[in-house]
Each structure stands twice: as C-alpha cells, then as structure tokens.
XYZ file of C-alpha atoms in Angstrom:
723
model
C 111.152 99.860 333.849
C 108.159 102.016 332.742
C 104.894 100.093 332.853
C 102.658 103.174 333.253
C 99.974 104.160 330.749
C 101.094 106.427 327.878
C 98.710 109.303 327.163
C 100.177 111.174 324.161
C 101.913 110.423 320.862
C 105.185 112.247 321.582
C 105.630 110.263 324.798
C 105.072 107.037 322.827
C 107.681 107.950 320.192
C 110.235 108.982 322.852
C 109.876 105.650 324.640
C 110.096 103.703 321.372
C 113.255 105.528 320.308
C 114.827 105.092 323.764
C 115.568 101.453 322.894
C 115.242 101.626 319.094
C 116.834 104.918 317.911
C 116.255 104.023 314.243
C 112.473 103.665 314.695
C 110.535 105.578 312.006
C 108.545 108.188 313.906
C 106.629 109.194 310.729
C 105.343 105.615 310.353
C 104.034 105.720 313.927
C 102.496 109.183 313.422
C 100.643 108.029 310.295
C 99.227 105.058 312.199
C 98.160 107.318 315.070
C 96.428 109.749 312.689
C 94.674 106.882 310.851
C 93.485 105.407 314.159
C 92.316 108.851 315.362
C 90.301 109.354 312.160
C 88.862 105.814 312.194
C 87.797 106.038 315.863
C 86.589 109.667 315.615
C 83.484 110.194 317.743
C 83.841 106.853 319.567
C 84.005 106.991 323.359
C 84.979 104.422 325.981
C 82.721 103.553 328.943
C 84.948 105.812 331.068
C 83.910 108.799 328.949
C 87.359 109.360 327.426
C 87.971 109.301 323.644
C 88.392 105.749 322.339
C 91.775 106.689 320.834
C 93.277 106.625 324.347
C 92.930 102.817 324.364
C 95.005 101.967 321.228
C 97.544 104.614 322.347
C 97.854 102.912 325.748
C 98.197 99.474 324.082
C 101.008 100.790 321.862
C 102.658 102.237 324.980
C 102.555 98.878 326.765
C 104.163 97.313 323.688
C 107.077 99.736 324.053
C 107.373 98.550 327.678
C 107.966 95.114 326.097
C 110.540 96.746 323.782
C 108.517 95.743 320.724
C 109.541 96.750 317.194
C 107.889 99.506 315.162
C 105.624 97.077 313.286
C 104.115 95.756 316.529
C 103.691 99.268 317.982
C 101.931 100.434 314.794
C 99.700 97.330 314.874
C 98.915 98.202 318.522
C 97.707 101.649 317.443
C 95.518 100.036 314.761
C 94.476 96.837 316.574
C 90.764 97.738 316.916
C 90.250 99.399 313.527
C 89.060 96.261 311.695
C 86.657 95.294 314.472
C 85.228 98.670 315.532
C 85.539 100.951 312.479
C 84.925 100.915 308.722
C 88.608 100.217 307.954
C 89.317 97.149 305.798
C 92.267 94.695 305.690
C 93.080 95.848 302.160
C 93.229 99.469 303.288
C 95.596 98.632 306.162
C 97.831 96.580 303.867
C 97.983 99.355 301.288
C 98.832 102.061 303.854
C 100.960 100.159 306.387
C 102.147 96.946 304.707
C 101.349 93.229 304.882
C 102.947 92.621 308.293
C 100.864 95.275 310.062
C 97.650 94.116 308.328
C 98.355 90.498 309.303
C 99.040 91.386 312.941
C 95.860 93.472 313.218
C 93.827 90.665 311.657
C 95.402 88.184 314.093
C 94.125 90.084 317.152
C 90.743 90.979 315.621
C 87.852 89.033 317.105
C 85.588 86.913 314.930
C 82.548 89.174 314.656
C 80.499 88.060 311.649
C 79.764 84.504 312.773
C 76.729 83.873 314.965
C 77.610 81.747 318.016
C 75.230 79.871 320.284
C 76.769 81.227 323.485
C 79.615 83.265 324.957
C 81.768 80.170 325.579
C 81.667 79.173 321.913
C 82.592 82.699 320.810
C 85.405 82.839 323.384
C 86.769 79.506 322.143
C 86.767 80.504 318.468
C 88.380 83.892 319.157
C 91.073 82.286 321.277
C 91.613 79.532 318.697
C 92.188 82.210 316.042
C 94.721 83.986 318.262
C 96.545 80.723 319.064
C 96.974 79.886 315.375
C 98.093 83.456 314.616
C 100.620 83.596 317.451
C 102.249 80.378 316.236
C 102.953 82.228 312.992
C 104.021 85.485 314.665
C 104.500 85.831 318.413
C 103.784 89.579 318.224
C 100.058 88.758 317.884
C 99.882 87.540 321.468
C 102.036 90.425 322.754
C 99.505 92.886 321.272
C 96.633 90.883 322.748
C 98.238 90.852 326.204
C 98.871 94.618 326.057
C 95.227 95.078 325.026
C 94.060 92.938 327.970
C 96.288 94.781 330.492
C 94.819 98.180 329.576
C 91.257 96.794 329.538
C 91.817 95.357 333.018
C 93.275 98.668 334.231
C 90.037 100.420 333.194
C 87.606 97.635 334.107
C 85.856 99.619 336.857
C 83.864 101.520 334.209
C 81.982 98.390 333.047
C 78.858 96.778 334.499
C 79.449 94.346 337.387
C 78.445 91.255 335.359
C 80.779 92.179 332.501
C 83.601 92.925 334.958
C 83.262 89.473 336.507
C 83.169 87.781 333.088
C 86.275 89.566 331.769
C 88.223 89.120 335.027
C 87.448 85.386 335.127
C 88.506 84.952 331.507
C 91.715 86.885 332.218
C 92.525 84.748 335.253
C 91.844 81.491 333.384
C 93.546 82.324 330.073
C 95.559 85.525 329.742
C 97.452 85.596 333.049
C 98.580 81.942 332.595
C 99.466 82.748 328.975
C 101.668 85.656 330.105
C 103.283 83.283 332.591
C 103.967 80.668 329.899
C 105.534 83.406 327.765
C 107.706 84.439 330.734
C 106.415 88.030 330.950
C 106.396 88.216 334.734
C 105.168 91.775 335.233
C 102.120 91.285 332.982
C 101.234 88.014 334.700
C 101.502 89.621 338.167
C 99.528 92.736 337.233
C 96.729 90.755 335.543
C 96.420 88.391 338.522
C 96.251 91.261 341.022
C 93.615 93.076 338.928
C 91.584 89.851 338.642
C 91.679 89.482 342.432
C 90.521 93.107 342.756
C 87.354 92.451 340.736
C 86.615 88.806 341.546
C 87.279 89.037 345.299
C 87.222 92.762 346.164
C 87.033 92.199 349.936
C 90.087 89.905 349.914
C 91.983 92.334 347.669
C 91.256 95.332 349.923
C 92.209 93.371 353.049
C 95.502 92.141 351.591
C 96.429 95.541 350.176
C 95.904 97.196 353.568
C 97.691 94.504 355.574
C 100.633 94.177 353.200
C 101.168 97.958 353.229
C 101.079 98.023 357.053
C 103.347 94.994 357.393
C 105.781 96.376 354.806
C 106.305 99.396 357.048
C 107.128 97.077 359.951
C 109.396 94.802 357.874
C 111.205 97.476 355.881
C 113.888 97.930 358.525
C 114.307 94.158 358.866
C 114.664 93.577 355.113
C 117.122 96.466 354.881
C 119.163 94.943 357.708
C 119.341 91.569 355.922
C 120.149 93.232 352.574
C 122.965 95.247 354.179
C 124.495 92.101 355.703
C 124.386 90.339 352.335
C 125.803 93.385 350.514
C 128.695 93.649 353.002
C 129.517 89.927 352.785
C 129.448 90.007 348.964
C 131.712 93.083 348.824
C 134.113 91.463 351.291
C 134.386 88.423 349.012
C 134.735 90.483 345.832
C 131.407 89.415 344.288
C 129.833 92.179 342.142
C 126.126 92.230 343.053
C 123.065 94.418 343.358
C 120.751 93.584 346.276
C 117.105 94.698 346.258
C 113.876 93.865 348.077
C 110.956 92.529 346.070
C 107.434 92.559 347.581
C 105.230 89.615 346.564
C 102.174 90.475 344.507
C 98.804 90.192 346.259
C 97.470 87.300 344.202
C 100.569 85.247 345.057
C 99.933 85.824 348.767
C 96.241 84.925 348.350
C 97.180 81.727 346.485
C 99.581 80.710 349.250
C 96.927 81.306 351.925
C 94.395 79.201 349.974
C 96.846 76.436 349.036
C 98.231 75.983 352.547
C 95.006 76.913 354.411
C 96.806 79.531 356.480
C 95.953 83.042 357.669
C 97.685 86.219 356.530
C 99.652 86.340 359.782
C 101.140 82.917 358.953
C 102.578 84.076 355.611
C 106.202 84.851 356.459
C 107.883 85.503 353.108
C 105.890 88.551 351.978
C 109.119 90.081 350.711
C 111.903 88.330 348.839
C 115.431 89.650 348.413
C 116.744 89.599 344.883
C 120.497 89.417 344.255
C 121.656 90.279 340.724
C 125.229 89.439 339.734
C 127.292 89.265 336.548
C 127.863 85.564 335.715
C 126.215 82.198 336.154
C 129.220 80.991 338.184
C 128.846 83.928 340.580
C 125.172 83.040 341.088
C 126.286 79.793 342.714
C 129.029 81.629 344.640
C 126.383 84.028 346.036
C 124.193 81.056 346.966
C 127.066 79.449 348.905
C 127.816 82.688 350.693
C 124.165 83.196 351.757
C 123.997 79.596 353.012
C 127.152 80.247 355.038
C 125.493 83.252 356.702
C 122.155 81.581 357.545
C 120.807 78.050 357.693
C 118.809 77.074 354.547
C 115.272 75.717 354.992
C 115.171 72.087 353.740
C 113.102 71.548 350.595
C 112.989 75.249 349.699
C 115.920 75.330 347.239
C 115.183 75.362 343.492
C 117.769 75.541 340.725
C 116.090 77.086 337.671
C 119.509 77.920 336.184
C 120.539 74.301 335.623
C 116.985 73.407 334.553
C 115.227 76.568 333.235
C 111.449 76.787 333.099
C 109.870 76.400 329.668
C 109.222 80.161 329.602
C 113.019 80.771 329.769
C 112.927 81.825 333.437
C 116.252 81.224 335.183
C 117.134 81.918 338.802
C 118.285 80.254 342.014
C 115.628 80.245 344.745
C 116.444 79.540 348.369
C 114.812 80.276 351.719
C 116.946 80.684 354.855
C 116.291 81.153 358.569
C 117.500 84.754 358.820
C 118.094 87.081 361.761
C 115.598 86.731 364.649
C 114.609 83.308 363.289
C 112.463 84.699 360.425
C 112.284 83.009 357.015
C 113.773 85.064 354.180
C 113.500 84.081 350.495
C 116.357 84.898 348.102
C 116.338 84.938 344.299
C 119.779 84.951 342.674
C 120.251 85.653 338.958
C 122.345 87.482 336.346
C 121.373 90.743 334.612
C 120.413 88.774 331.488
C 118.272 86.370 333.525
C 116.612 89.345 335.203
C 115.812 90.891 331.808
C 114.302 87.631 330.568
C 112.239 87.280 333.776
C 110.596 90.621 332.925
C 110.383 90.429 329.126
C 110.135 86.647 328.636
C 109.572 85.691 325.022
C 109.622 89.374 324.030
C 113.380 89.392 324.725
C 114.028 86.634 322.182
C 112.480 87.524 318.858
C 114.217 89.305 316.030
C 112.707 92.566 314.807
C 113.461 91.822 311.149
C 112.044 88.299 310.954
C 108.278 88.608 311.362
C 108.223 87.941 315.095
C 110.163 84.684 314.880
C 112.079 83.441 317.922
C 115.898 83.270 317.704
C 117.099 79.865 316.490
C 119.203 79.325 319.611
C 116.086 79.723 321.767
C 113.622 78.080 319.381
C 113.794 74.735 321.149
C 112.686 76.403 324.384
C 109.437 77.412 322.689
C 108.672 74.005 321.258
C 105.709 73.969 323.663
C 104.122 76.738 321.566
C 104.245 74.655 318.386
C 103.011 71.593 320.308
C 100.288 73.722 321.887
C 98.934 74.607 318.447
C 99.339 71.065 317.115
C 97.513 69.474 320.059
C 94.578 71.868 320.040
C 93.825 72.698 316.402
C 91.950 69.430 315.788
C 89.633 69.718 318.814
C 86.228 70.441 317.281
C 84.297 70.652 320.559
C 84.614 74.223 321.884
C 84.145 73.304 325.540
C 86.792 70.598 325.259
C 89.102 73.023 323.432
C 88.902 75.642 326.202
C 89.240 73.025 328.965
C 92.446 71.630 327.473
C 93.822 75.111 326.766
C 93.335 76.078 330.417
C 94.881 72.796 331.535
C 97.993 73.369 329.418
C 98.401 77.002 330.447
C 97.775 76.629 334.152
C 99.795 73.635 335.256
C 102.692 73.437 337.681
C 105.555 71.402 336.255
C 107.970 68.613 337.072
C 111.229 67.922 335.245
C 111.979 64.301 334.347
C 114.762 62.656 332.372
C 114.773 60.329 329.384
C 117.160 57.301 329.434
C 119.585 59.440 327.372
C 119.573 62.217 329.974
C 117.368 64.689 328.104
C 115.074 66.819 330.300
C 111.323 66.759 329.671
C 109.022 69.302 331.278
C 105.700 67.724 332.255
C 102.622 69.034 334.092
C 102.532 68.161 337.778
C 100.633 64.887 338.216
C 101.842 63.453 334.891
C 102.187 59.690 334.548
C 104.399 57.393 332.454
C 101.623 57.350 329.827
C 101.824 61.163 329.539
C 105.605 60.864 329.247
C 105.268 58.167 326.551
C 102.948 60.342 324.430
C 105.286 63.329 324.934
C 108.031 61.248 323.269
C 105.933 59.964 320.333
C 102.371 58.846 319.606
C 103.542 55.329 318.723
C 105.377 55.022 322.043
C 102.229 56.099 323.887
C 99.895 53.789 321.958
C 102.070 50.731 322.660
C 103.089 51.579 326.250
C 102.770 48.505 328.517
C 104.798 49.653 331.504
C 107.527 51.938 332.764
C 110.644 51.993 334.874
C 111.126 55.040 337.083
C 114.622 55.296 338.553
C 115.174 51.679 337.536
C 112.052 50.264 339.231
C 108.868 49.020 337.548
C 105.918 51.291 338.391
C 102.187 51.234 337.484
C 101.135 53.269 334.466
C 99.161 55.646 336.735
C 102.234 56.384 338.902
C 102.719 60.173 339.273
C 106.148 61.425 338.217
C 108.317 63.698 340.363
C 111.069 66.134 339.424
C 114.382 64.346 338.897
C 112.819 60.989 337.933
C 114.565 59.029 335.188
C 111.817 57.400 333.112
C 112.090 54.475 330.692
C 108.996 53.406 328.750
C 108.367 49.714 328.015
C 106.401 48.961 324.830
C 104.848 45.978 323.071
C 103.480 45.856 319.507
C 100.271 44.166 320.696
C 99.464 46.868 323.266
C 96.760 49.429 322.449
C 95.376 52.430 324.379
C 92.749 51.773 327.040
C 89.736 53.916 327.901
C 90.790 53.652 331.578
C 93.948 55.630 330.772
C 91.761 58.730 330.430
C 91.054 58.547 334.165
C 94.645 59.289 335.141
C 96.551 60.943 332.264
C 97.273 64.633 332.831
C 98.406 66.168 329.528
C 96.056 67.267 326.779
C 98.335 65.573 324.224
C 97.873 62.166 325.864
C 94.117 62.687 326.235
C 93.734 63.810 322.622
C 95.743 60.884 321.238
C 93.907 58.304 323.366
C 90.499 59.725 322.408
C 91.520 59.765 318.747
C 92.486 56.085 318.874
C 89.284 55.171 320.752
C 87.216 57.107 318.215
C 88.780 55.200 315.299
C 88.258 51.884 317.077
C 84.686 52.854 317.947
C 84.099 53.651 314.299
C 85.465 50.220 313.288
C 83.291 48.462 315.878
C 80.232 50.415 314.781
C 80.797 49.356 311.162
C 81.107 45.704 312.252
C 78.012 45.869 314.469
C 76.059 47.700 311.772
C 77.014 45.142 309.103
C 75.912 42.284 311.370
C 72.577 43.991 312.120
C 72.000 44.699 308.426
C 73.002 41.159 307.391
C 70.490 39.738 309.855
C 67.735 42.000 308.482
C 68.670 41.206 304.880
C 68.409 37.474 305.525
C 65.101 37.956 307.314
C 63.758 39.583 304.127
C 65.409 37.035 301.799
C 67.960 39.546 300.518
C 71.528 38.339 299.692
C 73.902 40.215 302.148
C 77.200 39.596 300.273
C 75.868 40.854 296.930
C 74.043 43.793 298.500
C 77.132 45.140 300.287
C 78.972 45.201 296.954
C 76.076 46.552 294.897
C 75.286 50.056 293.691
C 71.764 49.471 294.983
C 72.861 49.708 298.634
C 75.132 52.652 297.814
C 72.150 54.562 296.385
C 70.160 53.804 299.541
C 73.109 54.962 301.666
C 73.285 58.282 299.807
C 69.525 58.663 300.037
C 69.930 58.383 303.822
C 72.791 60.909 303.939
C 75.740 58.479 303.972
C 78.639 58.496 301.504
C 79.314 54.743 301.470
C 77.988 51.360 302.562
C 80.455 51.382 305.493
C 79.195 54.785 306.616
C 75.655 53.429 306.410
C 76.676 50.415 308.524
C 78.378 52.726 311.051
C 75.186 54.802 311.365
C 73.225 51.625 312.065
C 75.877 50.404 314.524
C 75.881 53.740 316.370
C 72.101 53.597 316.625
C 71.599 56.713 314.517
C 69.714 54.808 311.853
C 67.148 51.998 312.330
C 67.618 48.947 310.061
C 63.927 49.261 309.167
C 64.647 52.487 307.280
C 67.280 50.763 305.161
C 64.961 47.835 304.416
C 62.075 50.157 303.522
C 64.190 51.691 300.763
C 65.462 48.362 299.461
C 62.047 46.677 299.314
C 59.412 48.650 297.353
C 55.951 48.925 298.896
C 52.926 47.348 297.198
C 52.108 49.308 294.078
C 55.764 50.087 293.387
C 55.999 52.972 295.807
C 59.121 53.327 297.876
C 59.049 54.338 301.523
C 59.048 58.111 302.106
C 62.237 59.910 303.121
C 62.617 61.563 306.526
C 61.926 64.977 305.019
C 58.798 63.707 303.241
C 57.591 62.087 306.457
C 58.012 65.380 308.304
C 56.086 67.293 305.601
C 53.257 64.793 305.529
C 52.566 65.297 309.219
C 53.209 61.657 310.136
C 54.700 61.679 313.639
C 58.397 60.873 313.980
C 59.566 58.252 316.441
C 59.998 60.786 319.258
C 59.150 59.808 322.810
C 57.376 62.003 325.333
C 57.631 65.433 323.753
C 61.339 65.698 322.870
C 62.620 67.475 319.753
C 66.029 66.811 318.182
C 68.133 69.701 316.899
C 68.153 69.561 313.091
C 64.993 67.440 312.953
C 66.820 64.100 312.729
C 64.624 61.013 312.685
C 65.830 58.925 315.622
C 64.464 56.324 317.949
C 64.377 57.898 321.431
C 63.957 56.915 325.026
C 64.184 58.776 328.324
C 67.016 57.480 330.507
C 66.011 55.647 333.662
C 69.045 56.807 335.649
C 68.010 60.473 335.818
C 64.395 60.222 334.585
C 64.200 63.752 333.086
C 60.985 65.763 333.177
C 60.009 68.777 331.010
C 61.720 71.747 332.621
C 64.963 69.841 333.256
C 67.893 70.778 331.013
C 68.444 67.768 328.755
C 70.893 66.381 326.230
C 70.716 63.362 323.903
C 73.321 60.607 323.728
C 73.427 58.266 320.726
C 73.831 54.664 321.895
C 74.784 51.669 319.773
C 71.673 49.895 318.591
C 69.272 51.573 321.061
C 68.809 54.940 319.404
C 68.935 58.215 321.331
C 68.830 58.251 325.140
C 67.691 61.504 326.761
C 69.596 62.467 329.947
C 69.381 65.397 332.333
C 72.395 67.726 332.079
C 74.657 66.793 334.990
C 73.569 63.153 335.121
C 76.544 61.144 336.510
C 75.979 58.374 333.980
C 76.219 60.943 331.187
C 79.400 62.386 332.700
C 80.891 58.884 332.601
C 80.450 59.006 328.801
C 82.474 62.249 328.586
C 85.204 60.746 326.406
C 82.990 60.670 323.305
C 81.442 64.126 322.817
C 80.543 63.427 319.177
C 77.640 61.230 320.303
C 75.996 64.107 322.161
C 72.995 65.650 320.389
C 71.184 68.910 321.194
C 67.586 68.191 322.193
C 64.782 70.186 323.772
C 61.326 69.549 325.194
C 58.461 69.889 322.755
C 56.106 72.094 324.774
C 53.469 71.824 322.047
C 52.950 68.151 322.946
C 51.739 67.850 326.587
C 52.813 64.596 328.244
C 52.753 62.826 331.597
C 55.966 61.721 333.323
C 56.464 59.459 336.311
C 58.742 60.925 338.981
C 60.002 59.257 342.147
C 59.330 61.301 345.278
C 60.535 60.538 348.797
C 58.695 61.959 351.808
C 59.977 61.840 355.400
C 57.203 62.326 357.959
C 56.320 61.766 361.594
C 54.840 58.268 362.040
C 51.306 59.130 363.143
C 47.758 58.340 362.086
C 46.389 60.244 359.104
C 49.715 61.422 357.620
C 49.586 59.049 354.614
C 45.978 59.985 353.871
C 46.753 63.722 354.089
C 49.854 63.407 351.870
C 47.846 61.420 349.276
C 45.089 64.037 349.366
C 47.602 66.888 348.858
C 48.980 65.099 345.782
C 45.496 64.630 344.310
C 44.584 68.274 345.020
C 47.729 69.279 343.079
C 46.257 67.471 340.024
C 48.872 64.706 340.121
C 48.285 60.968 340.097
C 50.014 58.370 342.317
C 51.008 55.337 340.240
C 52.932 53.572 343.008
C 53.391 53.963 346.767
C 55.603 52.269 349.347
C 55.607 53.016 353.099
C 58.384 52.104 355.555
C 58.365 52.863 359.287
C 61.608 53.547 361.167
C 62.729 52.995 364.745
C 62.996 56.748 365.369
C 59.194 57.203 365.022
C 59.543 58.441 361.454
C 57.867 57.126 358.307
C 59.450 56.957 354.843
C 56.832 57.413 352.100
C 58.072 56.635 348.578
C 55.823 57.478 345.631
C 55.923 57.467 341.852
C 53.880 60.542 340.902
C 52.726 61.444 337.400
C 53.369 65.124 336.612
C 53.475 67.370 333.530
C 56.781 69.151 334.133
C 59.168 70.432 336.816
C 56.887 73.371 337.672
C 54.044 70.915 338.308
C 56.398 68.758 340.404
C 57.450 71.781 342.498
C 53.777 72.544 343.250
C 53.248 68.954 344.349
C 56.327 68.944 346.623
C 55.329 72.256 348.238
C 51.802 70.965 348.804
C 53.188 67.820 350.481
C 55.521 69.845 352.729
C 52.548 71.915 353.955
C 50.939 68.757 355.375
C 51.123 68.613 359.190
C 53.744 66.037 360.242
C 55.780 66.100 357.000
C 59.465 66.844 357.623
C 60.650 67.015 354.006
C 59.675 65.996 350.481
C 62.145 65.661 347.622
C 62.547 64.278 344.140
C 64.677 61.121 343.893
C 66.616 59.862 340.859
C 67.889 56.339 340.314
C 71.529 57.358 340.819
C 70.867 59.212 344.088
C 71.246 57.463 347.432
C 68.357 57.755 349.811
C-alpha cells in the first residue's frame, strides 16, 4: 500500500483513479491550480514551494482511498488560513461540501487567546464538532499532521517539541481510535524521533541489527506454518511484521525491561479467507507450538471500538523463543489499515455506513460529552483521557458488550448506561457478587447496577471514576446542588442583615426594589443575588447600602464609581483581580503566597476570595469546581510586607543564632518570630517568621543565611509542607 509522499499532480490523479476510475480529474486539476495561485510566492521552512504541502496532504488522502471531494479539500485545506481566499469563493468554485470541509480543518485565527493551550483547545474543539458532522474533516487533519511530522526537522527545536508532544497526546491516539493503524504507528515513531532522539536512534540501530539475525528464524517459522496450512487445505498468506519503534519503547517502559529482554520484535501475520478459517488457523498453530498463557486475545468475537478485528496469540516456538501471531481475514486486514476510512460512503457527505454506525457511537458520545466543557484545560484533559485509554469489555445483564476504559468502576458503567442510572447508583453486582462502587472492572465481567431513588452523586466518586462522561455528569450535578446551597445560604445571610436593619425579609424578596438592586449589582434575579452572596462573591453590606439611602438621600456608590473616585477597594496586600471585581480578599494560610509566586483566587462561600499559590495542594483538592477560580495578579504598584516561615538547619555551636539574625537584618528583613530547637545529633533547628517584600527579597535573605559559617541549609516552609 503506497504511503509515500506524492510530489506531482499527475501522480496524484493516477493514484486517485487507481481505486476510483470515475474520479473527475478536471475537478482535481482546478483545485490544484487554485491552490498554486493562492499560495504563489509562499515557501515552507524547508525552502520548497508551499504548494508541495497541500499536494502531499491530498496524496496521503488517496492512500486512505478518500473520495474526490476530500482530495480536493486536501489540496485547498490551507487556503482560508494562509491566503486571501474566502469561504464564499471556495463554495462558488468547488461547491458547498468542499468549502465546509476546508472550513472544518481551518484553525481559529481571528480570536486572541491568552496562551497556546487555550488556542489548541479551541482549534481541537472546532475539529471535533466538524468531524461529528463529516468524518472526512479528521481524515484531512490527520493527513496534514502526517506530512507536517515528516518535515518537522526544518522547524526550530522548541516548535518541534511542541508539535511532537501535541501529536503524541492527541493525533496519534485519534488515529488509533479511528482504526487507521499505519498513521498511528508512523506518527508515534516520528514523535519518538523528536521527543527522545537518543532512544529513537538506539532502537532503530538495534532493531535493524537484530532483524538481520532473526530474519532466518522468522522465515523458518513462517515456512513451517505455511506448510502445515497447505497440508490441511487452509488458504492463507503468511508474512512477517516488524513492530514499530514506539511500540517497543512503550513495552520497555511499561515492563521496565531492557531492549535485549524484548522477545517479540517481529510478529507473524496470517491472512485467510473466512472468519471460521481464522479459528482453524489458530487451532493448527496451537497444535504446532505451546501457547503462552494469558497472551491470547479474541478481537474477532469482541472487536475493538475502532473496528479492529484479529486473533492474537503468542506461542513458544522453535528453540524456545516466543513468537506472536496475528490471524485475520482480508477484510479485517483492510480495516486494520484504513479503519473508519473503509466504512464511509462517498456519496453521503462522509457519513458512516448504517451497518457500522453503532460501532462509531463513541464518536457521537465523544462530542456530546465534551461540547459543554467551558474550561479549556479541563476540555483537553478529558479529550486526552478518552483518546488514550486501554479498554476492558464488560457485559450488561442482557448480554450486551460495553467497552470501557481500563480502570473503570461500576459508577462509570452506570453512567455509560444512562445518567439517571448513574445518579441513583447505590451498589453493583459483578459476576453475581456485591462489590464496592470503586471496584475496578475487568474484561468479561457481567455487571448489574443497583439503584435507589433517594441516592444522589457524591463528591468522593470523582476520586475513583475513570470516564469523562461520569466525571462530567457528577460535576454537573454537584454544580447544580452547589448553586442551590449557595442560594439558600445567601438568602439566610441576607435575611439576617435585613432584620438587623429593620427591613422585612419576606416582602423584600418578592419586591421589585430588591430586583432593581440585584440588577444594579449585575444579577438577573433575587435568587442570583442570593447565590452571589452565598458564594462569597458579594458582601451583604453592598446590598444593604443600596437598599438604605445614605443621609441626604444619596445612595451608596456603585463599584465602578468607587473605582473612579479613587477610594481603595477591599483588596488585601497588593493583589489585583482580573476584571476589577470588588471582592473581599485574604491570603491563604496554607501556602502563604508572596509577591513573585504565581497565584490564583478561589471564591469561598461567605469568606470572599482566598489567594493561593499555583500548585497549592489545598487548591488542587478543590479541582472539581473550576468556575470558582479567578485570575489574580500582584499589584506591584502597592509595596507590601509579607511574613514568610523559614527553617534553618545549622551546627549547634555558639554564635550561630546571632550570626543568622545579623544576616537577616543586613538583608533588610525583619524577624517577627523565632523558635530554636536543639537535636541529639549536634544540630540546631532555627525556625523564623521573616517579613519580606517579595520572592526576590526572600531569595536574598536565604542566600545570606546560607553564607553564615555553620549553616547547613535554609529553606522556605509552607503550612502544608512537612518539616
């Protein structure tokens, strides 16, 4: 099968017509000429004309046996992003389908993003939604990525690393989920080449050398199999298949073994005519050599979600060496190479055949589960989780097979059946026995979910569920409940304040007066106002100040008016909130951030905004509710003093404490507290709280302390760190 790079138009048309004789060559030529004109004068980093890239992408699409529309879209795929061409122009010249496909693979370029991760997430989100409508979008994108990876050496080292990492995390797993084996293998090997060049070079050299040594052995085994199959009248083709380098590297890492300990560098593939003969071949091979226990997998009876079907077995072959066999039909072999590309109809806008549609239900679920995730980091994390997982196959009580990520629990299984089943899951039976909800499922398990109408999701479930669907549904329920609780807490806080100011709570909550105040404070309703108070986003004093006029009939100023008047906002110790929101703030005691530390704000209920250092374990524990996180930064225009805990380990001798204290004073820092402990090993532990301006000031202090004779080390200590 030709996977090489196409370099001229005639070669492209010949390959297209080799599997699609009716393909309109004029349509392809017009697209090529348009692309050539649009990209005229543009050069790639390699120095070659830019046109070579869309031509190569179109060529890779013919390797996937794509239809004319997809090949034409491949030739035009960069015109909207990198040239003056417009969607309307493409639609007028090449039709709606081509214009839609090109738009689907075009990156989002006009929106300003805060960072690369946010841009990556939005571009990938756009592609995911487009590929659910037409699978050809992702085939074009994969072809584009393959050629970019093939020519990656021409980019700067930093850019190479970034693109290779993104490919390994997203596009190679995506190719795997779509069943396009050769693209997955090539992308993984190219990623290894650029991310771990030393490992790649070592494996390439050793595999080539070992292949020479093993070629005779593999041929001997293949000949024995071929002879036995012919003797038994089984029509088969036997061929060796070297493992790709990334697969070998993964095995070495996963099993913590050296290259010399990897035995099955080459597998033998047996291709026959029928499913029944696949099992006959398996029996014959097992009669020739002893199978290795636990190494047999039947992907024919239970295909992978990407349509892959094959029998895998490993036997102890001649001379006691392990040999892996893959047994499949011609059709299975075709699907293993083409994957989803073998199952869509040319005339139906890239739709999958009805008979295979159920196999791609994961694609529809994939879109459904991820389209509502607003947080870009969370979106990319769950995408990678869903694309990268190993799977187990479990059965419903009715005998239906469910594919689940490895490590899935009964709760994941319950949410895979239906949201209501997941929300009300109280227990599960696996193979007829009651198991805990965090029990990890194995292939072949029969799972029955037990429910109760009074059961609701628990926050603790997030600690062990594996699937993004379960996590999303649990977080959604918790968010709704949190909203309800915040409204209740806010109403109670407001009622207490109303009574304290002799205001009637019941009438106020029903009155237009409170609604006007709510809208003045940026809320749409009284409940939204109460929720803001309950969350801690809004002090009750602000609500009261708008309900009770000041002496002279003046109302209290709004947040914006306060800012303009120069009256300081309730901000603690030089912290600014993104968007200028007026919030009560406090620095967290667990991580005790100092100017210079990367910080983030977390909105608490009733206590305003707590400022944490990025990476604070207590903040990580709050990961389930990203909506409460607020962007904050240090206000360098407002100098401030911060107390920091410092621990000093020193030799227990006269004068050390005095010298350490002097070094701190000379560094223009003040000691607000000191505690000295002597140890049995002739060491002294000196614990201080030192007042500093920022992290740079703290570093100067620590270096000054470490220069003192007798000091072993000096370090900053946070509340959550053990001594």
